[in-house]
């Protein structure tokens, strides 16, 4: 069985599913030559005339351009530029009605031709010596896009890197009325073949298949003649059937291959180009002639001269119709494209673009309007006529329901919008219009989904970038932390060694200093102990000589009183000072003696027998004799003090009597508020109080003298007692005697204080009587208040003395009980 290539070489043809046979109506223009049209008044060049995006604008309003000059620049692969079709002035860049079924406005450049047809400088290429990249750049810069279909950029198809088995040149004008490619093949087959040669150099296919319908014998003969010198260039005449000029249908006719749904012909090793595109490639490479014009079939019964016209890109359709003798009818419609796939123009100002191949102006009888849309009768004629083997009835239902998912499921994208289904529909349903609307909606939905995906991708990329930066920061921080910890450990190790060395040195120094200071410390400790012993001995000696010092002070005080007896006031002051000193010494000496007696009681009791024998000998350090002598000295001192105080009081009484006589004399004088009387009365009150106090002190002193003599006699009797008596009993007896003496002294002081209180009350009463006098500023009140304050102070002192005496008695009793316990 021969291979596919052998079958193609043998001229085998195949068929495709469906298709229709409408009347061709091509004879009117196919036999006429191509005519060049005169320059119109305005040219409207759209910035985008292909599938893709518009190029970057290079000109501005008011600029003069030359023929073939680029008006836009290709800044990406899906962009092809546009050029100036003639020389002239740019008068506007504005929006204009687009050559599209929607008739939406789009940006155009308006050029006013100057009629000079002045070309820009051109640089032809020798394609035999030029490299592939240079050829592709020339094709793109010349603005060449597919001229038979949707206008796909030609340089992308010609620049495929995958292997290509067959290059198919589509010269099948299957739609009625259109003869532009037929006329081009009749007039320029050699140029077309040169363009095919350039494509073969770029694609390097195994074979070139040129498909032409069987009703174009002249064009087929011309192409065979032009290809006669090329190997593997095959011209094939295909049956007249619509839509045999479709890309997938022609591939199936010539190669028996089907393009899978959603795939491209390049995926199965096939590339297809239009015959007009091959002609434009030859002009661009060989003559540096950009795509600025094309052949347009202008036909219809309303035209007086239907023919194929070489029209400049941007020529308004109205100018083209006028050139062919257009006669307007009522409700006239003008179609851009053929009657099967074309669309009615909303405005005759729409310009000719690179994909415009026909302008049809039929009459009412030639192409009547479609009748009203009826309900589908489910005849399945549309499914039988569909060349893409689709189900037009289901697609219609889902298009009306806007069920895009179902439309995708039923492969709406594979519809080539040939119109065969609408042509055979008995209900005259405009199926293609529904499909176009549904496709537009799906494209918009896909565009929005793409934008959302791009936004999501940008968001995820941003999050990934932020996370990567975060991880990088964390890693960097961890590295820095590890380095810092390592350095700290190193420093710590060195610091540890240094610290250990310093400790060793310190220990050595301490040991040296300790060795040096050991002898000095021992000497110092000895000296401290000696000082403590000396201090203790001095304390004992001070306690022994306290009584002697008190006697001496009492004697000195009595001498001072004798010396100052001549002056009563000085005597009173001296007596007060002496009494204060004596009381202070008494309060200081008695606690010390008590503590000493407590501390030394055991020692005294233990050494009592020895002291009894020592008393018989003349010794100065006998404690009992010292105690008796101290008691006698205190009694004598008190007796002398009482005598001095008696003399002082006598002098004060004399002074008070004198003052009283003066006050009595002054009272006789007529004076209502005499301050001197108050002073005299206060002095008398003070004198009486002092006299009572002296009497009480005299009684106390006599009692002390009696106590002292009794203590002395008791001590003497104790001394005379035999030495074998218990010394602890003697110490206890002495302590009891001293306690009784102090108790009697405290009783005397209490009586003295009560007398002072009585004197204070008497003074207060006298001062109150003085207050009854009508005087607002009586100084006697102040004197009475002072006397009361002094009386209260003395009363408080007596109470304190009483408490101390009671405490002393309790201590003595405790000692006695202890002594009895020891003796028992």
Short mmCIF file of C-alpha atoms in Angstrom, two decimals, residues 224-401:
data_model
loop_
_atom_site.label_atom_id
_atom_site.label_comp_id
_atom_site.label_asym_id
_atom_site.label_seq_id
_atom_site.Cartn_x
_atom_site.Cartn_y
_atom_site.Cartn_z
CA UNK A 224 1.33 25.03 -12.73
CA UNK A 225 3.40 26.92 -15.22
CA UNK A 226 5.06 28.98 -12.46
CA UNK A 227 5.78 25.90 -10.35
CA UNK A 228 7.05 23.73 -13.19
CA UNK A 229 10.67 24.32 -12.24
CA UNK A 230 10.15 23.55 -8.53
CA UNK A 231 10.39 20.07 -7.14
CA UNK A 232 7.68 18.92 -4.75
CA UNK A 233 5.36 21.85 -5.66
CA UNK A 234 1.98 20.29 -6.41
CA UNK A 235 -1.05 22.16 -7.75
CA UNK A 236 -4.28 20.38 -6.88
CA UNK A 237 -7.76 21.21 -8.15
CA UNK A 238 -10.36 20.41 -5.53
CA UNK A 239 -14.10 19.92 -6.11
CA UNK A 240 -16.36 22.93 -5.97
CA UNK A 241 -17.92 22.65 -2.59
CA UNK A 242 -18.50 25.09 0.19
CA UNK A 243 -16.56 25.47 2.52
CA UNK A 244 -13.63 23.65 0.96
CA UNK A 245 -11.56 26.78 1.52
CA UNK A 246 -11.67 26.32 5.30
CA UNK A 247 -8.31 25.52 6.88
CA UNK A 248 -9.22 22.20 8.43
CA UNK A 249 -11.41 21.20 5.48
CA UNK A 250 -8.70 21.88 2.90
CA UNK A 251 -6.14 19.96 4.98
CA UNK A 252 -8.48 17.00 5.02
CA UNK A 253 -9.08 17.31 1.27
CA UNK A 254 -5.38 17.37 0.38
CA UNK A 255 -3.76 15.16 3.05
CA UNK A 256 -6.59 13.12 4.61
CA UNK A 257 -5.49 14.42 8.05
CA UNK A 258 -7.83 15.85 10.66
CA UNK A 259 -6.79 18.55 13.11
CA UNK A 260 -7.84 17.50 16.64
CA UNK A 261 -10.26 19.67 18.54
CA UNK A 262 -8.50 22.55 20.24
CA UNK A 263 -5.27 21.95 18.33
CA UNK A 264 -3.55 23.73 15.46
CA UNK A 265 -2.42 22.43 12.05
CA UNK A 266 1.20 22.92 13.09
CA UNK A 267 0.66 20.19 15.71
CA UNK A 268 0.27 17.64 12.92
CA UNK A 269 3.14 19.04 10.79
CA UNK A 270 1.13 21.26 8.44
CA UNK A 271 1.30 25.02 7.83
CA UNK A 272 -1.24 26.84 5.67
CA UNK A 273 -0.89 30.28 4.07
CA UNK A 274 -3.20 32.25 1.80
CA UNK A 275 -2.25 32.92 -1.79
CA UNK A 276 -2.46 36.67 -1.17
CA UNK A 277 -0.15 36.32 1.82
CA UNK A 278 2.50 34.60 -0.34
CA UNK A 279 2.24 37.45 -2.84
CA UNK A 280 2.70 40.06 -0.02
CA UNK A 281 5.74 38.19 1.35
CA UNK A 282 7.39 38.29 -2.09
CA UNK A 283 6.78 42.03 -2.38
CA UNK A 284 8.09 42.73 1.14
CA UNK A 285 11.32 40.76 0.75
CA UNK A 286 12.15 41.39 -2.91
CA UNK A 287 10.95 45.00 -3.28
CA UNK A 288 10.72 46.24 0.34
CA UNK A 289 7.09 46.91 -0.40
CA UNK A 290 5.03 46.76 2.83
CA UNK A 291 1.45 45.64 2.89
CA UNK A 292 -0.30 48.90 1.99
CA UNK A 293 -2.86 47.66 -0.55
CA UNK A 294 -4.78 44.54 -1.55
CA UNK A 295 -7.14 43.22 -4.21
CA UNK A 296 -10.82 43.60 -3.34
CA UNK A 297 -13.73 42.12 -5.29
CA UNK A 298 -16.42 44.81 -5.62
CA UNK A 299 -19.57 43.22 -7.01
CA UNK A 300 -23.34 43.16 -6.90
CA UNK A 301 -26.25 44.02 -9.12
CA UNK A 302 -26.40 47.57 -7.78
CA UNK A 303 -22.95 48.28 -9.28
CA UNK A 304 -22.51 49.39 -12.88
CA UNK A 305 -18.85 48.19 -13.05
CA UNK A 306 -18.31 45.21 -10.76
CA UNK A 307 -14.60 44.27 -10.80
CA UNK A 308 -11.51 43.47 -8.77
CA UNK A 309 -9.91 46.66 -7.51
CA UNK A 310 -6.37 47.24 -6.19
CA UNK A 311 -7.43 49.35 -3.19
CA UNK A 312 -5.20 51.11 -0.69
CA UNK A 313 -5.53 50.12 2.97
CA UNK A 314 -7.78 52.70 4.64
CA UNK A 315 -9.91 53.46 1.63
CA UNK A 316 -13.53 54.09 2.69
CA UNK A 317 -16.05 51.59 1.34
CA UNK A 318 -18.17 54.48 0.04
CA UNK A 319 -15.29 55.67 -2.18
CA UNK A 320 -14.75 52.14 -3.45
CA UNK A 321 -18.45 51.74 -4.34
CA UNK A 322 -18.52 55.11 -6.05
CA UNK A 323 -15.50 54.06 -8.12
CA UNK A 324 -17.48 51.01 -9.34
CA UNK A 325 -20.69 52.96 -10.13
CA UNK A 326 -22.78 52.26 -7.07
CA UNK A 327 -26.55 52.86 -7.39
CA UNK A 328 -28.36 53.12 -4.10
CA UNK A 329 -31.67 51.33 -3.54
CA UNK A 330 -34.17 51.59 -0.76
CA UNK A 331 -33.16 49.57 2.28
CA UNK A 332 -29.89 48.85 0.57
CA UNK A 333 -27.44 46.62 2.41
CA UNK A 334 -23.72 46.42 1.79
CA UNK A 335 -21.83 43.31 2.95
CA UNK A 336 -18.13 43.14 3.71
CA UNK A 337 -17.05 39.64 2.75
CA UNK A 338 -19.08 37.00 0.93
CA UNK A 339 -22.74 36.22 1.31
CA UNK A 340 -21.97 33.22 3.55
CA UNK A 341 -19.44 34.59 6.07
CA UNK A 342 -19.67 38.34 5.53
CA UNK A 343 -21.49 40.89 7.68
CA UNK A 344 -23.60 43.90 6.86
CA UNK A 345 -21.89 47.25 7.26
CA UNK A 346 -23.62 49.78 9.52
CA UNK A 347 -21.80 52.66 7.84
CA UNK A 348 -20.19 53.05 4.43
CA UNK A 349 -17.36 55.06 5.97
CA UNK A 350 -15.77 51.81 7.21
CA UNK A 351 -12.26 51.51 5.71
CA UNK A 352 -10.74 48.63 3.79
CA UNK A 353 -8.32 46.58 5.93
CA UNK A 354 -5.81 43.80 5.28
CA UNK A 355 -8.43 41.03 5.63
CA UNK A 356 -11.03 42.67 3.35
CA UNK A 357 -11.43 40.53 0.20
CA UNK A 358 -14.92 41.48 -1.04
CA UNK A 359 -17.49 44.30 -0.92
CA UNK A 360 -20.91 43.01 -1.95
CA UNK A 361 -23.80 45.38 -2.82
CA UNK A 362 -26.63 43.05 -3.95
CA UNK A 363 -30.09 44.05 -4.99
CA UNK A 364 -33.29 42.89 -3.28
CA UNK A 365 -33.98 40.28 -5.91
CA UNK A 366 -30.39 39.08 -6.00
CA UNK A 367 -30.03 38.49 -2.28
CA UNK A 368 -33.42 38.91 -0.58
CA UNK A 369 -33.65 39.52 3.12
CA UNK A 370 -34.07 36.55 5.42
CA UNK A 371 -37.60 35.80 6.53
CA UNK A 372 -38.78 35.76 10.13
CA UNK A 373 -37.09 33.32 12.48
CA UNK A 374 -39.20 30.27 13.11
CA UNK A 375 -39.00 27.46 15.61
CA UNK A 376 -36.54 24.69 15.02
CA UNK A 377 -38.22 21.64 13.47
CA UNK A 378 -35.27 19.36 14.32
CA UNK A 379 -34.77 18.32 10.74
CA UNK A 380 -31.03 17.79 11.31
CA UNK A 381 -30.16 19.51 8.00
CA UNK A 382 -27.75 21.77 9.87
CA UNK A 383 -25.94 18.78 11.37
CA UNK A 384 -25.66 17.17 7.94
CA UNK A 385 -24.23 20.35 6.40
CA UNK A 386 -21.75 21.17 9.19
CA UNK A 387 -18.18 20.63 7.89
CA UNK A 388 -16.83 20.49 11.47
CA UNK A 389 -19.16 17.59 12.40
CA UNK A 390 -20.80 19.60 15.20
CA UNK A 391 -24.40 19.60 16.48
CA UNK A 392 -25.72 23.06 15.54
CA UNK A 393 -29.15 22.44 17.10
CA UNK A 394 -27.72 21.76 20.58
CA UNK A 395 -25.31 24.68 20.22
CA UNK A 396 -28.26 26.93 19.45
CA UNK A 397 -30.14 25.87 22.58
CA UNK A 398 -27.12 26.33 24.85
CA UNK A 399 -26.29 29.65 23.22
CA UNK A 400 -29.75 30.96 23.98
CA UNK A 401 -29.50 29.60 27.54
#
